[in-house]
Coordinates of C-alpha atoms in Angstrom, one line a residue:
Chain A
M1 CA 1.8 102.6 81.4
H2 CA 0.5 104.0 78.3
R3 CA 2.0 101.3 76.4
Y4 CA -0.8 99.2 77.6
R5 CA -3.5 101.6 76.6
F6 CA -4.6 99.5 73.7
I7 CA -5.9 96.8 76.0
L8 CA -8.9 99.2 76.6
T9 CA -9.1 100.2 73.1
R10 CA -8.4 97.1 71.2
P11 CA -11.6 95.3 72.5
L12 CA -13.6 98.0 70.8
Q13 CA -12.0 97.2 67.4
F14 CA -13.0 93.5 68.2
L15 CA -16.8 94.3 68.4
P16 CA -17.4 94.9 64.6
V17 CA -15.4 91.7 63.9
I18 CA -17.6 89.6 66.5
F19 CA -20.8 91.3 65.3
G20 CA -19.4 90.1 61.8
V21 CA -19.1 86.7 63.0
S22 CA -22.7 86.6 64.3
I23 CA -23.8 87.6 61.1
I24 CA -21.9 84.8 59.3
T25 CA -23.1 82.2 61.6
F26 CA -26.5 83.3 61.3
V27 CA -26.6 83.4 57.5
L28 CA -25.0 80.0 57.3
V29 CA -27.7 78.2 59.3
R30 CA -30.5 80.4 57.4
L31 CA -29.1 79.4 54.2
I32 CA -30.5 75.5 54.5
P33 CA -33.4 75.1 52.4
G34 CA -36.6 74.3 54.0
D35 CA -38.5 75.7 57.1
P36 CA -35.7 76.8 59.7
A37 CA -37.5 75.7 62.6
R38 CA -38.0 72.1 61.2
V39 CA -34.3 72.1 60.3
L40 CA -33.2 73.3 63.6
L41 CA -35.4 70.9 65.2
G42 CA -34.9 67.6 63.1
A43 CA -37.3 65.5 61.3
R44 CA -39.2 64.1 64.4
A45 CA -40.0 67.5 65.9
T46 CA -43.2 68.0 67.6
P47 CA -45.7 70.8 66.4
T48 CA -45.2 72.4 70.0
A49 CA -41.5 72.6 69.8
I50 CA -41.6 73.9 66.3
A51 CA -43.9 76.7 67.5
N52 CA -41.7 77.3 70.6
V53 CA -38.8 77.8 68.2
R54 CA -40.9 79.8 65.8
A55 CA -41.6 82.3 68.6
Q56 CA -38.1 82.4 70.2
F57 CA -36.3 83.2 67.0
G58 CA -39.3 85.1 65.4
L59 CA -39.3 82.9 62.4
D60 CA -42.4 84.5 60.8
E61 CA -41.2 87.8 60.9
P62 CA -38.7 89.4 58.1
I63 CA -35.0 88.3 58.0
W64 CA -33.4 91.3 59.8
M65 CA -35.9 90.9 62.7
Q66 CA -34.9 87.4 63.1
Y67 CA -31.4 88.4 63.1
F68 CA -32.2 90.7 65.8
Y69 CA -34.0 88.3 67.8
F70 CA -30.8 85.8 67.1
L71 CA -28.8 88.6 68.7
Q72 CA -30.9 89.2 71.5
N73 CA -31.0 85.5 72.3
L74 CA -27.1 85.4 72.0
L75 CA -26.8 88.4 74.5
K76 CA -29.0 86.1 76.9
G77 CA -26.6 83.5 76.4
E78 CA -29.1 81.4 74.4
M79 CA -28.2 79.8 71.4
G80 CA -30.8 77.1 71.0
K81 CA -31.1 73.5 71.8
S82 CA -29.1 70.4 70.5
I83 CA -31.3 68.1 68.9
T84 CA -29.3 65.3 69.9
Y85 CA -28.3 66.0 73.1
K86 CA -31.6 67.8 74.1
I87 CA -29.9 70.5 76.2
D88 CA -28.9 74.2 75.7
V89 CA -26.1 74.4 73.1
L90 CA -23.7 76.8 75.5
P91 CA -23.9 74.5 78.4
L92 CA -23.2 71.5 76.0
I93 CA -20.2 73.4 74.8
A94 CA -19.0 74.5 78.3
T95 CA -18.6 70.6 79.1
R96 CA -16.5 70.3 76.0
I97 CA -14.0 73.2 76.4
E98 CA -11.7 71.3 78.9
P99 CA -10.4 68.5 76.7
T100 CA -9.7 71.2 73.8
L101 CA -8.1 73.6 75.9
A102 CA -5.8 70.9 77.6
L103 CA -5.1 69.6 74.3
V104 CA -4.1 73.0 72.7
F105 CA -1.8 73.9 75.7
S106 CA -0.1 70.3 75.9
A107 CA 0.5 70.6 72.3
V108 CA 2.0 73.9 72.6
L109 CA 4.0 73.0 75.4
L110 CA 5.3 69.9 73.6
S111 CA 6.2 71.7 70.5
V112 CA 8.0 74.2 72.2
L113 CA 10.0 71.5 74.1
I114 CA 10.7 70.1 70.8
A115 CA 11.4 73.1 68.7
V116 CA 13.7 75.1 71.1
P117 CA 16.6 72.5 71.3
L118 CA 16.4 71.6 67.6
A119 CA 16.4 75.4 66.7
A120 CA 19.3 76.2 68.9
L121 CA 21.1 73.2 67.6
A122 CA 20.7 74.2 63.9
A123 CA 21.5 77.9 64.7
R124 CA 24.7 77.1 66.7
N125 CA 25.8 74.8 64.0
H126 CA 24.9 77.3 61.2
G127 CA 25.6 76.0 57.7
R128 CA 26.6 72.4 58.6
P129 CA 24.7 69.2 57.8
V130 CA 22.7 69.4 61.1
D131 CA 21.4 72.8 60.2
H132 CA 20.4 71.8 56.8
L133 CA 18.7 68.7 58.2
V134 CA 16.5 71.0 60.7
R135 CA 15.9 73.4 57.7
V136 CA 14.6 70.7 55.5
V137 CA 12.3 69.2 58.4
S138 CA 11.1 72.8 59.3
T139 CA 10.0 73.5 55.8
F140 CA 8.4 70.1 54.9
G141 CA 7.2 68.8 58.1
I142 CA 3.9 71.0 57.5
G143 CA 2.9 68.5 55.1
F144 CA 2.4 65.6 57.0
P145 CA -1.4 64.9 57.7
P146 CA -2.2 65.0 61.4
F147 CA -4.8 62.4 61.1
W148 CA -2.2 59.9 59.6
V149 CA 0.5 60.9 61.8
A150 CA -1.9 59.9 64.8
L151 CA -2.0 56.6 63.4
M152 CA 1.4 56.1 62.8
L153 CA 2.1 57.0 66.1
I154 CA -0.3 54.3 67.4
L155 CA 1.4 52.1 65.2
L156 CA 4.9 52.8 66.5
L157 CA 4.1 53.4 70.1
A158 CA 1.3 50.9 70.7
V159 CA 3.7 48.1 70.0
A160 CA 6.4 49.6 72.4
F161 CA 4.2 51.1 75.1
P162 CA 1.0 49.1 75.3
V163 CA -0.2 51.5 78.3
L164 CA -0.6 54.3 76.2
P165 CA -4.4 54.7 75.5
V166 CA -5.3 55.4 71.7
S167 CA -8.9 57.0 72.4
G168 CA -11.0 58.7 75.1
Y169 CA -10.3 61.1 77.8
G170 CA -10.6 59.4 81.3
S171 CA -11.8 61.2 84.7
T172 CA -8.9 61.7 87.1
L173 CA -6.1 64.2 86.3
G174 CA -3.5 61.6 85.8
D175 CA -5.8 59.5 83.5
K176 CA -6.5 62.8 81.4
L177 CA -3.0 63.6 81.2
V178 CA -2.1 60.1 80.0
H179 CA -4.9 60.1 77.2
L180 CA -3.4 63.6 76.0
I181 CA 0.0 62.3 75.3
L182 CA -0.5 60.6 71.8
P183 CA -3.0 63.5 70.8
S184 CA -0.8 66.4 71.7
L185 CA 2.2 64.7 70.3
T186 CA 0.5 64.4 67.0
I187 CA -0.2 68.0 67.0
A188 CA 3.2 69.2 68.5
L189 CA 5.0 67.4 65.7
S190 CA 3.5 69.6 63.0
L191 CA 3.3 72.7 65.1
S192 CA 7.0 72.2 66.1
T193 CA 8.1 72.5 62.5
V194 CA 6.4 75.8 62.3
L195 CA 8.2 77.2 65.4
M196 CA 11.3 75.7 64.6
R197 CA 11.7 77.7 61.5
S198 CA 11.2 80.9 62.8
L199 CA 13.1 80.1 66.1
R200 CA 16.1 79.2 64.0
A201 CA 16.2 82.4 62.0
A202 CA 16.0 84.6 65.2
I203 CA 18.3 82.6 66.9
V204 CA 21.0 83.0 64.0
E205 CA 20.4 86.7 64.1
W206 CA 20.6 87.3 67.8
L207 CA 23.8 85.2 67.9
K208 CA 25.3 87.9 65.5
S209 CA 23.7 90.9 67.5
D210 CA 25.3 93.5 69.4
V211 CA 23.9 92.1 72.7
A212 CA 25.6 88.6 72.0
T213 CA 28.9 90.4 70.7
A214 CA 28.8 92.9 73.9
A215 CA 28.3 89.8 76.4
R216 CA 31.4 87.9 74.7
A217 CA 33.3 91.0 75.0
R218 CA 32.8 91.0 78.6
G219 CA 34.2 87.4 78.8
M220 CA 31.0 85.4 79.2
P221 CA 31.1 81.9 77.9
E222 CA 29.2 81.1 75.1
S223 CA 26.9 78.9 76.9
I224 CA 25.9 81.9 79.1
V225 CA 25.6 84.2 76.1
F226 CA 23.4 81.7 74.3
W227 CA 21.1 81.1 77.5
R228 CA 20.8 84.4 79.0
H229 CA 21.2 86.7 75.9
V230 CA 20.1 85.0 72.9
L231 CA 17.6 82.6 73.6
P232 CA 15.2 85.0 75.6
N233 CA 15.3 87.5 72.6
A234 CA 15.0 84.9 70.3
V235 CA 11.8 83.2 71.8
A236 CA 9.8 86.5 72.2
P237 CA 8.3 86.3 68.6
T238 CA 7.3 82.9 68.8
I239 CA 4.3 83.9 71.1
N240 CA 3.1 86.0 68.1
L241 CA 3.8 83.1 65.8
L242 CA 1.6 80.9 67.9
A243 CA -1.3 83.4 67.8
V244 CA -1.1 83.7 64.1
N245 CA -1.5 80.1 64.0
I246 CA -4.3 79.6 66.3
G247 CA -6.7 79.1 63.7
W248 CA -4.5 76.3 62.0
L249 CA -4.0 74.7 65.6
I250 CA -7.8 74.7 66.1
G251 CA -8.1 73.0 62.9
G252 CA -5.6 70.4 64.1
T253 CA -7.5 69.9 67.3
V254 CA -10.8 69.1 65.4
V255 CA -9.3 66.3 63.6
V256 CA -7.0 65.0 66.3
E257 CA -9.9 65.0 68.6
S258 CA -11.9 63.0 66.2
V259 CA -9.0 60.5 65.6
F260 CA -8.6 59.8 69.2
A261 CA -12.5 60.1 70.3
L262 CA -11.1 63.1 72.5
P263 CA -14.7 64.6 73.8
G264 CA -13.6 68.2 73.0
M265 CA -15.2 70.9 71.2
G266 CA -13.7 69.4 67.9
Q267 CA -15.1 66.0 68.2
L268 CA -18.7 67.9 69.1
L269 CA -18.4 70.0 65.8
V270 CA -17.9 66.9 63.6
R271 CA -20.6 64.6 65.3
A272 CA -23.0 67.6 65.1
I273 CA -22.5 67.8 61.5
F274 CA -23.3 64.2 60.9
S275 CA -26.4 64.6 63.0
R276 CA -27.5 67.7 61.3
D277 CA -27.4 69.5 64.9
Y278 CA -27.2 73.0 63.5
M279 CA -27.6 74.7 66.4
V280 CA -24.5 72.9 67.8
V281 CA -22.6 73.6 64.7
Q282 CA -23.5 77.4 64.8
G283 CA -22.6 77.5 68.7
V284 CA -19.2 75.8 68.1
A285 CA -18.0 77.8 65.1
M286 CA -18.9 81.0 67.0
V287 CA -17.2 80.0 70.3
F288 CA -14.1 79.1 68.0
A289 CA -14.1 82.3 66.5
C290 CA -14.5 84.4 69.5
A291 CA -11.5 82.3 71.0
T292 CA -9.3 83.2 68.1
V293 CA -10.0 86.8 68.4
L294 CA -9.3 86.6 72.1
V295 CA -6.0 84.6 71.6
N296 CA -4.4 87.2 69.2
F297 CA -5.6 89.9 71.9
L298 CA -3.7 87.9 74.7
A299 CA -0.8 87.5 72.2
D300 CA -0.7 91.3 71.6
I301 CA -0.5 92.0 75.4
A302 CA 2.1 89.2 75.8
T303 CA 4.3 90.7 73.2
V304 CA 4.3 94.2 74.7
A305 CA 4.7 92.7 78.0
A306 CA 7.9 90.8 76.9
D307 CA 9.5 93.5 74.6
P308 CA 9.7 97.1 76.1
R309 CA 10.2 98.3 72.9
V310 CA 7.1 97.2 71.3
K311 CA 4.1 99.6 71.0
L312 CA 0.7 98.9 69.9
Chain B
M1 CA 14.9 86.2 38.1
S2 CA 18.4 86.3 38.1
A3 CA 20.7 83.6 36.6
A4 CA 22.6 83.5 39.9
A5 CA 19.6 82.6 41.9
L6 CA 18.4 80.3 39.1
K7 CA 21.8 78.4 39.6
S8 CA 21.8 78.2 43.3
R9 CA 18.4 76.5 43.6
P10 CA 17.9 74.4 40.7
A11 CA 17.9 71.0 42.7
T12 CA 14.9 72.2 44.7
L13 CA 12.7 73.2 41.8
V14 CA 13.7 70.2 39.5
T15 CA 13.0 67.9 42.5
G16 CA 9.6 69.5 43.2
L17 CA 8.7 69.8 39.5
A18 CA 9.7 65.9 39.0
I19 CA 7.8 64.9 41.9
L20 CA 4.5 66.8 40.9
G21 CA 5.2 65.6 37.2
A22 CA 5.2 62.0 38.6
F23 CA 2.0 62.4 40.3
V24 CA 0.4 64.0 37.2
L25 CA 1.6 61.3 35.1
V26 CA 0.2 58.6 37.6
A27 CA -3.2 60.2 37.7
L28 CA -3.5 60.4 33.8
L29 CA -2.3 56.7 33.5
A30 CA -3.9 55.2 36.3
P31 CA -6.3 53.0 34.5
L32 CA -3.2 51.5 32.3
I33 CA -0.6 50.9 35.2
A34 CA -2.9 50.2 38.1
P35 CA -2.7 46.4 38.4
Y36 CA -6.2 45.9 39.7
D37 CA -9.6 47.8 39.5
P38 CA -9.5 50.3 42.3
I39 CA -12.9 49.2 44.0
Y40 CA -13.0 45.4 43.2
Q41 CA -13.7 43.4 46.1
D42 CA -11.5 40.1 46.3
A43 CA -13.2 38.1 49.4
A44 CA -10.3 35.5 49.0
A45 CA -7.6 38.2 49.4
R46 CA -8.6 40.1 52.4
L47 CA -6.1 41.9 54.6
Q48 CA -3.0 40.6 52.6
P49 CA 0.4 42.0 53.4
P50 CA 2.7 43.3 50.7
S51 CA 3.5 40.7 48.3
F52 CA 4.6 40.4 44.6
A53 CA 0.7 39.8 43.7
H54 CA -0.1 42.9 45.7
P55 CA 2.9 45.3 46.4
F56 CA 1.1 47.5 48.7
G57 CA -1.0 44.7 50.2
T58 CA -5.0 44.6 50.4
D59 CA -7.4 46.0 52.7
N60 CA -10.2 44.3 54.5
F61 CA -12.5 44.1 51.5
G62 CA -9.6 42.6 49.5
R63 CA -9.1 45.4 47.4
D64 CA -5.5 46.3 45.9
I65 CA -4.1 49.2 47.9
L66 CA -1.4 49.8 45.2
S67 CA -4.3 50.3 42.4
R68 CA -6.4 52.5 45.0
V69 CA -3.2 54.7 45.9
L70 CA -2.7 55.1 42.1
Y71 CA -6.2 56.1 41.3
G72 CA -6.3 58.2 44.6
A73 CA -3.7 60.5 42.7
R74 CA -6.5 61.4 40.2
I75 CA -8.8 62.7 43.3
D76 CA -6.0 64.3 45.4
L77 CA -4.4 66.1 42.8
Q78 CA -7.5 67.4 41.5
I79 CA -8.3 68.6 45.1
A80 CA -5.0 70.5 45.4
L81 CA -5.3 72.0 41.9
I82 CA -9.2 73.0 41.8
G83 CA -8.9 73.7 45.6
V84 CA -6.4 76.3 44.8
A85 CA -7.6 77.7 41.3
F86 CA -10.8 78.9 42.6
P87 CA -9.7 81.1 45.5
L88 CA -6.4 82.4 43.4
V89 CA -8.6 83.6 40.8
I90 CA -11.5 85.0 42.9
G91 CA -9.0 86.5 45.5
T92 CA -6.7 87.9 42.8
V93 CA -9.7 89.9 41.0
I94 CA -11.3 91.0 44.4
G95 CA -8.0 92.3 45.8
A96 CA -7.2 93.9 42.6
F97 CA -10.3 96.0 42.7
A98 CA -10.3 96.5 46.3
G99 CA -6.4 97.9 46.1
F100 CA -6.9 99.6 42.7
F101 CA -10.3 101.5 43.3
G102 CA -10.2 101.8 47.2
G103 CA -13.0 103.9 49.0
L104 CA -15.9 102.1 50.7
I105 CA -15.7 98.8 48.6
D106 CA -12.2 98.5 49.9
T107 CA -12.8 99.2 53.4
A108 CA -16.0 96.7 53.4
L109 CA -14.1 94.0 52.0
M110 CA -11.1 94.5 54.5
R111 CA -13.8 94.0 57.2
L112 CA -15.2 91.1 55.5
I113 CA -11.8 89.5 55.3
D114 CA -11.1 90.2 58.8
I115 CA -14.4 88.4 59.8
I116 CA -13.6 85.5 57.8
L117 CA -9.8 85.2 59.3
A118 CA -11.4 85.3 63.0
F119 CA -12.9 81.9 62.2
P120 CA -10.3 79.1 62.2
F121 CA -9.9 77.8 58.8
L122 CA -11.1 74.1 59.2
V123 CA -14.1 75.3 61.4
L124 CA -15.5 77.6 58.7
M125 CA -14.8 75.1 55.9
L126 CA -16.5 72.3 57.9
S127 CA -19.5 74.4 59.0
I128 CA -20.2 75.4 55.4
I129 CA -20.0 71.7 54.4
A130 CA -22.4 71.1 57.2
I131 CA -25.0 73.5 55.4
L132 CA -24.2 72.1 51.9
G133 CA -23.9 68.4 52.8
P134 CA -20.7 66.1 52.4
G135 CA -19.0 65.7 49.2
L136 CA -16.3 67.0 46.9
T137 CA -18.5 69.8 45.3
S138 CA -19.4 71.2 49.0
F139 CA -15.5 71.2 49.6
Y140 CA -14.8 73.1 46.5
I141 CA -17.7 75.7 47.0
A142 CA -16.4 76.0 50.7
M143 CA -12.8 76.4 49.6
A144 CA -13.9 79.2 47.1
L145 CA -15.9 80.9 49.8
V146 CA -13.1 80.7 52.4
G147 CA -9.8 80.7 50.5
W148 CA -9.9 83.8 48.5
V149 CA -9.1 86.0 51.6
S150 CA -5.3 85.3 51.6
Y151 CA -5.0 85.9 48.0
A152 CA -7.1 89.1 48.2
R153 CA -4.9 90.5 51.0
L154 CA -1.6 89.7 48.9
I155 CA -2.7 91.0 45.6
R156 CA -4.4 94.2 47.4
A157 CA -1.1 95.1 49.3
Q158 CA 0.9 94.8 46.0
I159 CA -1.5 96.9 43.8
L160 CA -1.5 99.5 46.6
V161 CA 2.3 99.8 46.0
L162 CA 2.2 99.5 42.3
K163 CA -0.4 102.0 41.5
N164 CA 1.8 104.8 42.6
S165 CA 4.7 103.5 40.6
D166 CA 6.3 105.6 37.6
Y167 CA 5.0 103.2 35.0
A168 CA 1.4 103.4 36.2
M169 CA 1.9 107.3 36.1
A170 CA 3.3 106.8 32.5
A171 CA 0.3 104.5 31.5
V172 CA -2.2 107.1 33.0
S173 CA -0.5 110.0 31.3
L174 CA -0.9 108.0 28.0
G175 CA -4.7 107.9 28.4
F176 CA -5.0 104.3 29.0
S177 CA -8.5 103.4 30.7
R178 CA -8.1 102.4 34.2
L179 CA -9.2 98.9 33.8
R180 CA -6.2 98.4 31.3
I181 CA -3.7 100.1 33.6
L182 CA -5.0 97.4 36.4
F183 CA -4.9 94.5 34.4
R184 CA -2.4 95.0 31.7
H185 CA 0.3 97.0 33.7
L186 CA -0.3 96.2 37.5
L187 CA -1.7 92.9 37.8
P188 CA 1.1 90.9 35.9
N189 CA 3.5 92.5 38.3
A190 CA 1.5 92.0 41.4
V191 CA 1.1 88.2 40.9
A192 CA 4.2 86.6 41.8
G193 CA 3.9 86.9 45.5
S194 CA 0.2 84.9 45.1
L195 CA 1.8 82.3 42.7
V196 CA 4.3 81.3 45.4
F197 CA 1.8 81.6 48.0
S198 CA -0.4 79.2 45.8
M199 CA 2.1 76.3 46.2
S200 CA 2.2 76.3 50.0
D201 CA -1.6 76.8 49.9
A202 CA -1.7 73.6 47.6
V203 CA -0.2 72.0 50.5
L204 CA -2.8 73.3 52.9
V205 CA -5.6 72.4 50.5
L206 CA -4.6 69.3 50.0
L207 CA -4.3 68.5 53.7
S208 CA -7.6 70.0 54.4
G209 CA -9.6 67.9 51.6
A210 CA -8.0 64.6 52.7
A211 CA -8.6 65.6 56.4
I212 CA -12.3 66.5 55.5
S213 CA -12.6 63.3 53.5
Y214 CA -10.7 61.4 56.4
L215 CA -13.5 62.7 58.7
G216 CA -16.2 61.4 56.3
L217 CA -17.3 64.8 54.9
G218 CA -15.5 64.9 51.7
V219 CA -14.9 62.4 48.9
Q220 CA -17.3 59.5 49.8
P221 CA -16.6 55.9 49.8
P222 CA -15.8 53.4 47.9
M223 CA -14.1 56.2 45.8
A224 CA -10.3 55.5 46.2
E225 CA -9.2 58.8 48.0
W226 CA -6.1 59.0 50.4
G227 CA -7.8 60.5 53.4
V228 CA -10.6 58.2 53.1
M229 CA -8.2 55.1 52.5
V230 CA -6.4 56.2 55.9
A231 CA -9.8 56.5 57.6
E232 CA -10.8 53.2 56.3
G233 CA -7.5 51.6 57.5
Q234 CA -7.9 53.1 60.9
S235 CA -9.6 50.0 62.6
F236 CA -6.8 47.7 61.3
V237 CA -3.6 49.8 62.0
T238 CA -2.1 47.6 64.1
Q239 CA -2.5 44.4 62.2
A240 CA -2.6 45.6 58.8
W241 CA -0.6 48.9 58.8
W242 CA -0.2 48.8 54.8
I243 CA -3.7 50.2 54.4
T244 CA -2.8 53.3 56.3
L245 CA 0.9 53.8 55.4
F246 CA 0.8 54.2 51.7
P247 CA -2.0 56.6 51.1
G248 CA -0.5 58.7 53.9
L249 CA 3.0 58.4 52.6
S250 CA 1.6 59.6 49.1
I251 CA 0.2 62.8 50.7
V252 CA 3.3 63.4 52.4
V253 CA 5.4 62.9 49.2
L254 CA 2.9 65.1 47.0
A255 CA 2.8 67.8 49.7
F256 CA 6.6 67.8 49.8
G257 CA 6.7 68.3 45.8
F258 CA 4.5 71.5 46.0
S259 CA 6.6 72.8 49.1
M260 CA 9.9 72.4 47.3
I261 CA 8.5 74.4 44.2
G262 CA 7.0 77.0 46.5
D263 CA 10.5 77.1 48.3
A264 CA 12.5 77.3 45.0
L265 CA 10.0 79.7 43.2
G266 CA 10.1 82.2 46.3
E267 CA 13.8 82.3 46.3
L268 CA 13.9 82.6 42.6
M269 CA 11.4 85.6 42.4
G270 CA 12.9 87.1 45.5
V271 CA 9.4 86.9 47.3
N272 CA 9.4 86.3 51.1
E273 CA 6.3 84.4 52.2

């Protein structure tokens, strides 16, 4: 099991990064000109509320002591109160995690469903027109702005399928899934082009590999060679590609949640910026950064699990 | 760049340069070729579909979409160029120093880069804009603060390899100063990868700038910018598709141009992104 030893050691390397993330989020909000208590509490704050925040965050003390208090509060899970929602930041964010997580999962699933068949089609017709078409699409698909693609989807699909909801989330599971169709399709259209590019190259490589040749030599039909020997090997690196692109993917959810009024963390962030709810901005940025680090860690585990030769 | 490579990929490079050139021309000539004032509101011509008078139609204020798209090229090209230029220069200088001198500063900078990369790009951009307040200047500042990391990494990796090359040794033995070796000998050989990357980065920057403007945190109305125009057309998308279609298409085509140039340059210079 020594291949998995990094699961114990790697988190220690994350500590400095998370520590740095906390410094950056702390510094960002302290850079706003003016009295931090007043900035954090908004223009209509009462003197008692201001006094409370001053005490909690040690705002009368030197900056490094303030950071120490910030960290102390953070370890207790306290990131201050939202001025618009009047509740603690972390519980507020917790209520917004589900739509974002559901959006990311459905978008990834959908993009794999789009990318794998197209990449396979291109690779198996290597050098033919359909291959070139897929290559062009995968090279330039990244240039489609998600917020615009979302509106074009609404335009195209709202006419054909008026039942598709174009905003909000819903309360029952089925309702939620229906509300996720257009948002996740929007992200999947971009993400699948990224996946397609690497998948196509990987499938082309594996079709030429010794594994495939040996399978053919044993008399296996080409379809079995492809499904059993080529595709599983070619798909493995995609896990890593998804992890590398997680930051970009989260950026996509921020925009797409705003387009479709999906009440996730991204929409919370954008609204918080408009209402100058800095505690929320700070909290969401921090949670997103930790999520990114965590996803990369999980991807490392998945990569090691998927390929016995990989050592980290 | 080899002659054979030049021959095999001319079409992509030429098409890419032609697209970029066309947008630059449109941006420069916008006041001459735009049929209307981009912010003039004609109450009698609201939500008009495309016609001879208004080839791209009009929006809910009766503004001419074609004129707004043409003027938008000025802002969006500027977003892509300035948004890439600052990070490119800052990242190149930082990466060159870190890779060349190494030591504690290098270690510290690499840790800083790890931390910045831990944030999702758009989330960190938005957080900085939240502090600075909405606007194009804030976008450029945020871009400079966040975008340099990719360039610094690329250049640093190149310099680390090049500083052990024979010609670097030769320059040292000739008694040249370290700064001269770094900037005159190593850097010119290290920038190819960054320049290729800057083209795909231009796509990312253009899309980010437009997205941030779409969200209402970048370019402010009534200024004609493609992301802003898409946002303004959102409520009318099913009745007046032309308000959103044309500015979005402009982003797509310009991004396509940058991608093509980057793709062709990458093959010409033998750089794998």
